Amino acid sequence: MSKGSPKKVVVVNGGPRKGWNTATLLDRAAEGAWDAGAEVERVELYDLDFKGCRSCFTCKTRGGKSYGRCALRDDLNPVLERIEAADALLIGSPIYFGSVTGETRSFLERLLFPFFTYTNPPESLLSRRISVGVIYTMNVEERQAEDMGYWNHLARTEGALERAFGSVERLASFDTLQFEDYTKVVADRFDPVHKRQRHDDVFPADCQKARELGERLVRAH
Ligand SMILES: Cc1cc2nc3c(=O)[nH]c(=O)nc-3n(C[C@H](O)[C@H](O)[C@H](O)COP(=O)(O)O)c2cc1C
């Protein structure tokens, strides 16, 4: 990229619901990046036809022409190529059973594995630095996420992203509104009044943090 041309940011939505919590925070983050002068591309993982890593090891084959690159051919390949050429990457996912969604996981396998060398110590084959932001949304409160050990697992994936790309910043939105109308679903565990209030009182601040994250990733690069 020549000096002075706009920074490129790829925003990946790893959640299935358009217009909901994860997508909204990614919208705000994208706006922040755009405000900082970046070109922003949005990817909806659930609109793509792709699979996770097949363990073919073509990306690890000595002297192979796909060394360091994913050789699978599906909808994800062009996305991976654009990420490799980007300055910043924003990944958003709802938390499903204590982790990112299956689609996000499959995407991360394909994104990360080709860059890691099976050398001692392991190295990243990516010569450039890409600033990464990860955004999670979840039903549990912050304290419960701690107590349930969510971060032990998520931090490991963030560590892999950091080793591959250089830096990772995390934003989490807790206790999200999951249903528009809680009377229509069997979900007595949740207090709909509290959920709506939290959405009105706290979620806007999370949106602001997402906007600042998007802006920071571009400016810091
Ligand atoms: C299949 C499934 C599993 C979920 N598992 C969890 C979980 O383990 N912990 C949690 O806090 N929330 C869980 N949730 C709630 C979502 O993480 C939460 O509603 C999130 O904000 C949804 O994001 P969205 O509004 O962008 O779709 C789960 C939701 C679904 C559909």
PDB file of C-alpha atoms and ligand atoms in Angstrom:
ATOM      1  CA  MET A   1       0.000   0.000   0.000  1.00  0.00           C
ATOM      2  CA  SER A   2       1.380   3.404  -0.923  1.00  0.00           C
ATOM      3  CA  LYS A   3       1.729   6.063   1.767  1.00  0.00           C
ATOM      4  CA  GLY A   4      -1.341   8.284   1.901  1.00  0.00           C
ATOM      5  CA  SER A   5      -3.806   5.770   0.485  1.00  0.00           C
ATOM      6  CA  PRO A   6      -6.646   4.927   2.891  1.00  0.00           C
ATOM      7  CA  LYS A   7      -6.176   2.174   5.437  1.00  0.00           C
ATOM      8  CA  LYS A   8      -8.187  -0.946   4.766  1.00  0.00           C
ATOM      9  CA  VAL A   9     -10.356  -2.539   7.408  1.00  0.00           C
ATOM     10  CA  VAL A  10     -12.203  -5.840   7.103  1.00  0.00           C
ATOM     11  CA  VAL A  11     -15.163  -6.263   9.450  1.00  0.00           C
ATOM     12  CA  VAL A  12     -16.297  -9.870   9.934  1.00  0.00           C
ATOM     13  CA  ASN A  13     -19.677 -10.636  11.450  1.00  0.00           C
ATOM     14  CA  GLY A  14     -19.525 -14.114  12.956  1.00  0.00           C
ATOM     15  CA  GLY A  15     -23.119 -13.967  14.192  1.00  0.00           C
ATOM     16  CA  PRO A  16     -26.232 -15.006  12.265  1.00  0.00           C
ATOM     17  CA  ARG A  17     -28.589 -12.175  13.259  1.00  0.00           C
ATOM     18  CA  LYS A  18     -28.397  -9.049  11.153  1.00  0.00           C
ATOM     19  CA  GLY A  19     -29.288  -5.859  12.993  1.00  0.00           C
ATOM     20  CA  TRP A  20     -28.889  -7.423  16.438  1.00  0.00           C
ATOM     21  CA  ASN A  21     -26.307  -6.888  19.158  1.00  0.00           C
ATOM     22  CA  THR A  22     -23.166  -8.178  17.459  1.00  0.00           C
ATOM     23  CA  ALA A  23     -24.027  -6.681  14.085  1.00  0.00           C
ATOM     24  CA  THR A  24     -24.860  -3.322  15.685  1.00  0.00           C
ATOM     25  CA  LEU A  25     -21.567  -3.128  17.579  1.00  0.00           C
ATOM     26  CA  LEU A  26     -19.728  -4.007  14.365  1.00  0.00           C
ATOM     27  CA  ASP A  27     -21.648  -1.257  12.549  1.00  0.00           C
ATOM     28  CA  ARG A  28     -20.481   1.258  15.171  1.00  0.00           C
ATOM     29  CA  ALA A  29     -16.891  -0.031  15.012  1.00  0.00           C
ATOM     30  CA  ALA A  30     -17.003   0.242  11.221  1.00  0.00           C
ATOM     31  CA  GLU A  31     -18.255   3.835  11.535  1.00  0.00           C
ATOM     32  CA  GLY A  32     -15.341   4.624  13.850  1.00  0.00           C
ATOM     33  CA  ALA A  33     -12.892   3.166  11.341  1.00  0.00           C
ATOM     34  CA  TRP A  34     -14.573   5.074   8.545  1.00  0.00           C
ATOM     35  CA  ASP A  35     -14.408   8.314  10.578  1.00  0.00           C
ATOM     36  CA  ALA A  36     -10.666   7.705  10.916  1.00  0.00           C
ATOM     37  CA  GLY A  37     -10.431   7.668   7.118  1.00  0.00           C
ATOM     38  CA  ALA A  38     -10.378   3.933   6.426  1.00  0.00           C
ATOM     39  CA  GLU A  39     -11.992   1.948   3.640  1.00  0.00           C
ATOM     40  CA  VAL A  40     -14.235  -0.595   5.322  1.00  0.00           C
ATOM     41  CA  GLU A  41     -15.391  -3.923   3.937  1.00  0.00           C
ATOM     42  CA  ARG A  42     -18.055  -5.958   5.713  1.00  0.00           C
ATOM     43  CA  VAL A  43     -18.211  -9.757   5.599  1.00  0.00           C
ATOM     44  CA  GLU A  44     -21.213 -11.757   6.833  1.00  0.00           C
ATOM     45  CA  LEU A  45     -19.901 -15.240   7.593  1.00  0.00           C
ATOM     46  CA  TYR A  46     -23.397 -16.733   7.649  1.00  0.00           C
ATOM     47  CA  ASP A  47     -23.924 -15.610   4.021  1.00  0.00           C
ATOM     48  CA  LEU A  48     -20.842 -17.521   2.871  1.00  0.00           C
ATOM     49  CA  ASP A  49     -20.485 -21.158   1.926  1.00  0.00           C
ATOM     50  CA  PHE A  50     -17.332 -22.427   3.601  1.00  0.00           C
ATOM     51  CA  LYS A  51     -15.916 -25.046   5.940  1.00  0.00           C
ATOM     52  CA  GLY A  52     -13.252 -25.053   8.646  1.00  0.00           C
ATOM     53  CA  CYS A  53      -9.705 -26.357   8.232  1.00  0.00           C
ATOM     54  CA  ARG A  54      -9.639 -29.800   6.527  1.00  0.00           C
ATOM     55  CA  SER A  55      -6.187 -30.621   7.844  1.00  0.00           C
ATOM     56  CA  CYS A  56      -4.859 -31.093   4.294  1.00  0.00           C
ATOM     57  CA  PHE A  57      -1.509 -29.484   5.302  1.00  0.00           C
ATOM     58  CA  THR A  58      -1.064 -27.966   1.838  1.00  0.00           C
ATOM     59  CA  CYS A  59      -0.267 -24.730   3.684  1.00  0.00           C
ATOM     60  CA  LYS A  60       2.606 -26.590   5.407  1.00  0.00           C
ATOM     61  CA  THR A  61       3.969 -28.560   2.432  1.00  0.00           C
ATOM     62  CA  ARG A  62       7.701 -27.981   1.992  1.00  0.00           C
ATOM     63  CA  GLY A  63       8.331 -26.040  -1.212  1.00  0.00           C
ATOM     64  CA  GLY A  64       4.616 -26.142  -2.093  1.00  0.00           C
ATOM     65  CA  LYS A  65       3.122 -23.216  -3.959  1.00  0.00           C
ATOM     66  CA  SER A  66       0.423 -22.837  -1.304  1.00  0.00           C
ATOM     67  CA  TYR A  67       2.889 -22.785   1.589  1.00  0.00           C
ATOM     68  CA  GLY A  68       1.529 -20.321   4.165  1.00  0.00           C
ATOM     69  CA  ARG A  69      -1.786 -20.035   2.303  1.00  0.00           C
ATOM     70  CA  CYS A  70      -5.053 -21.901   2.631  1.00  0.00           C
ATOM     71  CA  ALA A  71      -5.502 -24.086  -0.457  1.00  0.00           C
ATOM     72  CA  LEU A  72      -9.204 -24.814   0.103  1.00  0.00           C
ATOM     73  CA  ARG A  73     -11.373 -23.180  -2.519  1.00  0.00           C
ATOM     74  CA  ASP A  74     -14.705 -21.831  -1.316  1.00  0.00           C
ATOM     75  CA  ASP A  75     -16.347 -18.500  -0.459  1.00  0.00           C
ATOM     76  CA  LEU A  76     -13.838 -17.812   2.320  1.00  0.00           C
ATOM     77  CA  ASN A  77     -10.690 -17.694   0.178  1.00  0.00           C
ATOM     78  CA  PRO A  78     -11.182 -14.221  -1.291  1.00  0.00           C
ATOM     79  CA  VAL A  79     -11.980 -12.958   2.219  1.00  0.00           C
ATOM     80  CA  LEU A  80      -8.749 -14.429   3.620  1.00  0.00           C
ATOM     81  CA  GLU A  81      -6.791 -12.769   0.801  1.00  0.00           C
ATOM     82  CA  ARG A  82      -8.373  -9.395   1.532  1.00  0.00           C
ATOM     83  CA  ILE A  83      -7.641  -9.740   5.245  1.00  0.00           C
ATOM     84  CA  GLU A  84      -3.995 -10.459   4.451  1.00  0.00           C
ATOM     85  CA  ALA A  85      -3.857  -7.162   2.553  1.00  0.00           C
ATOM     86  CA  ALA A  86      -5.751  -5.180   5.221  1.00  0.00           C
ATOM     87  CA  ASP A  87      -4.449  -2.871   7.963  1.00  0.00           C
ATOM     88  CA  ALA A  88      -7.046  -3.825  10.539  1.00  0.00           C
ATOM     89  CA  LEU A  89      -9.459  -6.668  11.156  1.00  0.00           C
ATOM     90  CA  LEU A  90     -12.581  -6.539  13.328  1.00  0.00           C
ATOM     91  CA  ILE A  91     -14.232  -9.819  14.261  1.00  0.00           C
ATOM     92  CA  GLY A  92     -17.555  -9.932  16.095  1.00  0.00           C
ATOM     93  CA  SER A  93     -19.261 -12.997  17.513  1.00  0.00           C
ATOM     94  CA  PRO A  94     -22.043 -13.800  19.935  1.00  0.00           C
ATOM     95  CA  ILE A  95     -20.985 -16.237  22.640  1.00  0.00           C
ATOM     96  CA  TYR A  96     -22.502 -19.683  22.054  1.00  0.00           C
ATOM     97  CA  PHE A  97     -21.892 -22.206  24.825  1.00  0.00           C
ATOM     98  CA  GLY A  98     -18.967 -20.249  26.223  1.00  0.00           C
ATOM     99  CA  SER A  99     -17.175 -19.735  22.918  1.00  0.00           C
ATOM    100  CA  VAL A 100     -17.511 -17.966  19.589  1.00  0.00           C
ATOM    101  CA  THR A 101     -20.033 -19.330  17.084  1.00  0.00           C
ATOM    102  CA  GLY A 102     -19.156 -22.406  15.039  1.00  0.00           C
ATOM    103  CA  GLU A 103     -18.873 -20.289  11.880  1.00  0.00           C
ATOM    104  CA  THR A 104     -16.462 -17.895  13.610  1.00  0.00           C
ATOM    105  CA  ARG A 105     -14.389 -20.838  14.817  1.00  0.00           C
ATOM    106  CA  SER A 106     -14.236 -22.332  11.305  1.00  0.00           C
ATOM    107  CA  PHE A 107     -13.228 -18.947   9.934  1.00  0.00           C
ATOM    108  CA  LEU A 108     -10.488 -18.593  12.580  1.00  0.00           C
ATOM    109  CA  GLU A 109      -9.089 -22.048  11.810  1.00  0.00           C
ATOM    110  CA  ARG A 110      -8.768 -21.168   8.143  1.00  0.00           C
ATOM    111  CA  LEU A 111      -7.399 -17.698   8.915  1.00  0.00           C
ATOM    112  CA  LEU A 112      -4.819 -18.686  11.511  1.00  0.00           C
ATOM    113  CA  PHE A 113      -3.460 -22.122  10.686  1.00  0.00           C
ATOM    114  CA  PRO A 114      -1.654 -21.253   7.400  1.00  0.00           C
ATOM    115  CA  PHE A 115       0.251 -18.417   9.099  1.00  0.00           C
ATOM    116  CA  PHE A 116       1.693 -20.578  11.877  1.00  0.00           C
ATOM    117  CA  THR A 117       4.886 -22.437  11.208  1.00  0.00           C
ATOM    118  CA  TYR A 118       5.407 -25.786  12.886  1.00  0.00           C
ATOM    119  CA  THR A 119       8.881 -24.643  13.850  1.00  0.00           C
ATOM    120  CA  ASN A 120      10.496 -24.305  17.220  1.00  0.00           C
ATOM    121  CA  PRO A 121       9.657 -21.652  18.302  1.00  0.00           C
ATOM    122  CA  PRO A 122       6.557 -21.198  16.124  1.00  0.00           C
ATOM    123  CA  GLU A 123       6.597 -18.131  13.904  1.00  0.00           C
ATOM    124  CA  SER A 124       4.030 -16.130  11.980  1.00  0.00           C
ATOM    125  CA  LEU A 125       4.517 -16.096   8.208  1.00  0.00           C
ATOM    126  CA  LEU A 126       2.718 -12.785   7.978  1.00  0.00           C
ATOM    127  CA  SER A 127       5.369 -10.131   7.491  1.00  0.00           C
ATOM    128  CA  ARG A 128       3.001  -7.202   8.058  1.00  0.00           C
ATOM    129  CA  ARG A 129       1.225  -6.147  11.220  1.00  0.00           C
ATOM    130  CA  ILE A 130      -2.574  -6.121  11.210  1.00  0.00           C
ATOM    131  CA  SER A 131      -4.416  -4.560  14.152  1.00  0.00           C
ATOM    132  CA  VAL A 132      -7.182  -6.870  15.342  1.00  0.00           C
ATOM    133  CA  GLY A 133     -10.277  -6.041  17.369  1.00  0.00           C
ATOM    134  CA  VAL A 134     -12.572  -8.750  18.736  1.00  0.00           C
ATOM    135  CA  ILE A 135     -16.114  -7.995  19.857  1.00  0.00           C
ATOM    136  CA  TYR A 136     -18.211 -10.465  21.848  1.00  0.00           C
ATOM    137  CA  THR A 137     -21.831 -10.244  22.927  1.00  0.00           C
ATOM    138  CA  MET A 138     -23.387 -12.526  25.510  1.00  0.00           C
ATOM    139  CA  ASN A 139     -26.304 -13.126  27.831  1.00  0.00           C
ATOM    140  CA  VAL A 140     -24.296 -13.447  31.021  1.00  0.00           C
ATOM    141  CA  GLU A 141     -23.165 -10.563  33.175  1.00  0.00           C
ATOM    142  CA  GLU A 142     -19.497  -9.583  33.357  1.00  0.00           C
ATOM    143  CA  ARG A 143     -19.030 -11.280  36.725  1.00  0.00           C
ATOM    144  CA  GLN A 144     -20.581 -14.539  35.476  1.00  0.00           C
ATOM    145  CA  ALA A 145     -18.322 -14.520  32.428  1.00  0.00           C
ATOM    146  CA  GLU A 146     -15.351 -14.344  34.808  1.00  0.00           C
ATOM    147  CA  ASP A 147     -16.715 -17.006  37.170  1.00  0.00           C
ATOM    148  CA  MET A 148     -17.582 -19.371  34.320  1.00  0.00           C
ATOM    149  CA  GLY A 149     -14.064 -19.091  32.925  1.00  0.00           C
ATOM    150  CA  TYR A 150     -15.083 -17.670  29.536  1.00  0.00           C
ATOM    151  CA  TRP A 151     -11.836 -15.722  29.216  1.00  0.00           C
ATOM    152  CA  ASN A 152      -9.523 -18.706  29.726  1.00  0.00           C
ATOM    153  CA  HIS A 153     -10.750 -20.156  26.484  1.00  0.00           C
ATOM    154  CA  LEU A 154     -11.286 -16.938  24.521  1.00  0.00           C
ATOM    155  CA  ALA A 155      -7.909 -15.520  25.550  1.00  0.00           C
ATOM    156  CA  ARG A 156      -6.198 -18.531  23.983  1.00  0.00           C
ATOM    157  CA  THR A 157      -7.707 -17.730  20.590  1.00  0.00           C
ATOM    158  CA  GLU A 158      -6.900 -14.047  21.079  1.00  0.00           C
ATOM    159  CA  GLY A 159      -3.307 -15.083  21.835  1.00  0.00           C
ATOM    160  CA  ALA A 160      -3.145 -16.955  18.524  1.00  0.00           C
ATOM    161  CA  LEU A 161      -4.481 -13.871  16.732  1.00  0.00           C
ATOM    162  CA  GLU A 162      -1.908 -11.718  18.488  1.00  0.00           C
ATOM    163  CA  ARG A 163       0.964 -14.022  17.518  1.00  0.00           C
ATOM    164  CA  ALA A 164      -0.203 -14.086  13.900  1.00  0.00           C
ATOM    165  CA  PHE A 165      -1.122 -10.422  13.433  1.00  0.00           C
ATOM    166  CA  GLY A 166       0.659  -8.406  16.118  1.00  0.00           C
ATOM    167  CA  SER A 167      -1.997  -6.906  18.366  1.00  0.00           C
ATOM    168  CA  VAL A 168      -5.483  -7.709  19.609  1.00  0.00           C
ATOM    169  CA  GLU A 169      -7.961  -5.597  21.509  1.00  0.00           C
ATOM    170  CA  ARG A 170     -11.104  -7.060  23.110  1.00  0.00           C
ATOM    171  CA  LEU A 171     -14.533  -5.512  23.636  1.00  0.00           C
ATOM    172  CA  ALA A 172     -17.332  -7.422  25.354  1.00  0.00           C
ATOM    173  CA  SER A 173     -20.997  -6.518  25.698  1.00  0.00           C
ATOM    174  CA  PHE A 174     -22.701  -8.367  28.551  1.00  0.00           C
ATOM    175  CA  ASP A 175     -26.283  -9.119  29.535  1.00  0.00           C
ATOM    176  CA  THR A 176     -27.588  -8.360  26.039  1.00  0.00           C
ATOM    177  CA  LEU A 177     -31.197  -8.197  24.916  1.00  0.00           C
ATOM    178  CA  GLN A 178     -31.792 -11.542  23.211  1.00  0.00           C
ATOM    179  CA  PHE A 179     -35.464 -11.335  22.216  1.00  0.00           C
ATOM    180  CA  GLU A 180     -37.598  -8.463  20.996  1.00  0.00           C
ATOM    181  CA  ASP A 181     -40.555  -9.836  22.959  1.00  0.00           C
ATOM    182  CA  TYR A 182     -39.727 -12.102  25.910  1.00  0.00           C
ATOM    183  CA  THR A 183     -43.409 -13.068  26.349  1.00  0.00           C
ATOM    184  CA  LYS A 184     -43.283 -14.999  23.066  1.00  0.00           C
ATOM    185  CA  VAL A 185     -40.517 -17.375  24.133  1.00  0.00           C
ATOM    186  CA  VAL A 186     -40.007 -19.729  27.050  1.00  0.00           C
ATOM    187  CA  ALA A 187     -37.212 -17.883  28.822  1.00  0.00           C
ATOM    188  CA  ASP A 188     -38.337 -17.404  32.408  1.00  0.00           C
ATOM    189  CA  ARG A 189     -34.722 -17.279  33.522  1.00  0.00           C
ATOM    190  CA  PHE A 190     -34.469 -13.748  32.221  1.00  0.00           C
ATOM    191  CA  ASP A 191     -36.171 -10.628  33.512  1.00  0.00           C
ATOM    192  CA  PRO A 192     -37.486  -8.843  30.399  1.00  0.00           C
ATOM    193  CA  VAL A 193     -37.748  -5.486  32.169  1.00  0.00           C
ATOM    194  CA  HIS A 194     -34.124  -5.681  33.296  1.00  0.00           C
ATOM    195  CA  LYS A 195     -33.009  -6.814  29.820  1.00  0.00           C
ATOM    196  CA  ARG A 196     -34.795  -3.926  28.094  1.00  0.00           C
ATOM    197  CA  GLN A 197     -33.508  -1.424  30.625  1.00  0.00           C
ATOM    198  CA  ARG A 198     -29.962  -2.681  30.262  1.00  0.00           C
ATOM    199  CA  HIS A 199     -30.327  -2.415  26.485  1.00  0.00           C
ATOM    200  CA  ASP A 200     -31.474   1.192  26.815  1.00  0.00           C
ATOM    201  CA  ASP A 201     -28.984   2.209  29.513  1.00  0.00           C
ATOM    202  CA  VAL A 202     -25.776   0.253  28.895  1.00  0.00           C
ATOM    203  CA  PHE A 203     -25.789  -0.947  25.293  1.00  0.00           C
ATOM    204  CA  PRO A 204     -25.430   2.612  23.887  1.00  0.00           C
ATOM    205  CA  ALA A 205     -22.207   2.971  25.924  1.00  0.00           C
ATOM    206  CA  ASP A 206     -20.994  -0.346  24.445  1.00  0.00           C
ATOM    207  CA  CYS A 207     -21.782   1.049  20.993  1.00  0.00           C
ATOM    208  CA  GLN A 208     -19.680   4.107  21.781  1.00  0.00           C
ATOM    209  CA  LYS A 209     -16.803   1.865  22.924  1.00  0.00           C
ATOM    210  CA  ALA A 210     -17.100  -0.075  19.660  1.00  0.00           C
ATOM    211  CA  ARG A 211     -16.922   3.156  17.665  1.00  0.00           C
ATOM    212  CA  GLU A 212     -13.792   4.187  19.585  1.00  0.00           C
ATOM    213  CA  LEU A 213     -12.267   0.737  19.059  1.00  0.00           C
ATOM    214  CA  GLY A 214     -12.785   0.987  15.285  1.00  0.00           C
ATOM    215  CA  GLU A 215     -11.247   4.437  15.233  1.00  0.00           C
ATOM    216  CA  ARG A 216      -8.308   3.400  17.435  1.00  0.00           C
ATOM    217  CA  LEU A 217      -7.435   0.361  15.308  1.00  0.00           C
ATOM    218  CA  VAL A 218      -7.073   2.574  12.256  1.00  0.00           C
ATOM    219  CA  ARG A 219      -5.274   5.462  13.926  1.00  0.00           C
ATOM    220  CA  ALA A 220      -2.895   3.201  15.842  1.00  0.00           C
ATOM    221  CA  HIS A 221      -1.821   1.323  12.731  1.00  0.00           C
TER     222      HIS A 221
HETATM  223  C1  LIG B   1     -27.022 -21.331  20.460  1.00  0.00           C
HETATM  224  C2  LIG B   1     -26.846 -20.243  21.482  1.00  0.00           C
HETATM  225  C3  LIG B   1     -25.983 -20.434  22.549  1.00  0.00           C
HETATM  226  C4  LIG B   1     -25.742 -19.412  23.471  1.00  0.00           C
HETATM  227  N1  LIG B   1     -24.864 -19.626  24.488  1.00  0.00           N
HETATM  228  C5  LIG B   1     -24.585 -18.620  25.343  1.00  0.00           C
HETATM  229  C6  LIG B   1     -23.609 -18.801  26.377  1.00  0.00           C
HETATM  230  O1  LIG B   1     -23.004 -19.848  26.528  1.00  0.00           O
HETATM  231  N2  LIG B   1     -23.381 -17.755  27.207  1.00  0.00           N
HETATM  232  C7  LIG B   1     -24.018 -16.552  27.071  1.00  0.00           C
HETATM  233  O2  LIG B   1     -23.735 -15.644  27.855  1.00  0.00           O
HETATM  234  N3  LIG B   1     -24.936 -16.355  26.092  1.00  0.00           N
HETATM  235  C8  LIG B   1     -25.228 -17.351  25.223  1.00  0.00           C
HETATM  236  N4  LIG B   1     -26.142 -17.148  24.210  1.00  0.00           N
HETATM  237  C9  LIG B   1     -26.774 -15.814  24.075  1.00  0.00           C
HETATM  238  C10 LIG B   1     -26.067 -14.936  23.033  1.00  0.00           C
HETATM  239  O3  LIG B   1     -24.665 -14.956  23.186  1.00  0.00           O
HETATM  240  C11 LIG B   1     -26.503 -13.485  23.168  1.00  0.00           C
HETATM  241  O4  LIG B   1     -27.908 -13.396  23.086  1.00  0.00           O
HETATM  242  C12 LIG B   1     -25.861 -12.628  22.096  1.00  0.00           C
HETATM  243  O5  LIG B   1     -25.908 -11.271  22.437  1.00  0.00           O
HETATM  244  C13 LIG B   1     -26.535 -12.842  20.745  1.00  0.00           C
HETATM  245  O6  LIG B   1     -25.945 -12.002  19.789  1.00  0.00           O
HETATM  246  P1  LIG B   1     -26.854 -11.328  18.637  1.00  0.00           P
HETATM  247  O7  LIG B   1     -27.866 -10.479  19.344  1.00  0.00           O
HETATM  248  O8  LIG B   1     -25.906 -10.569  17.800  1.00  0.00           O
HETATM  249  O9  LIG B   1     -27.479 -12.457  17.887  1.00  0.00           O
HETATM  250  C14 LIG B   1     -26.422 -18.177  23.324  1.00  0.00           C
HETATM  251  C15 LIG B   1     -27.314 -17.980  22.241  1.00  0.00           C
HETATM  252  C16 LIG B   1     -27.540 -19.019  21.347  1.00  0.00           C
HETATM  253  C17 LIG B   1     -28.505 -18.798  20.185  1.00  0.00           C
END
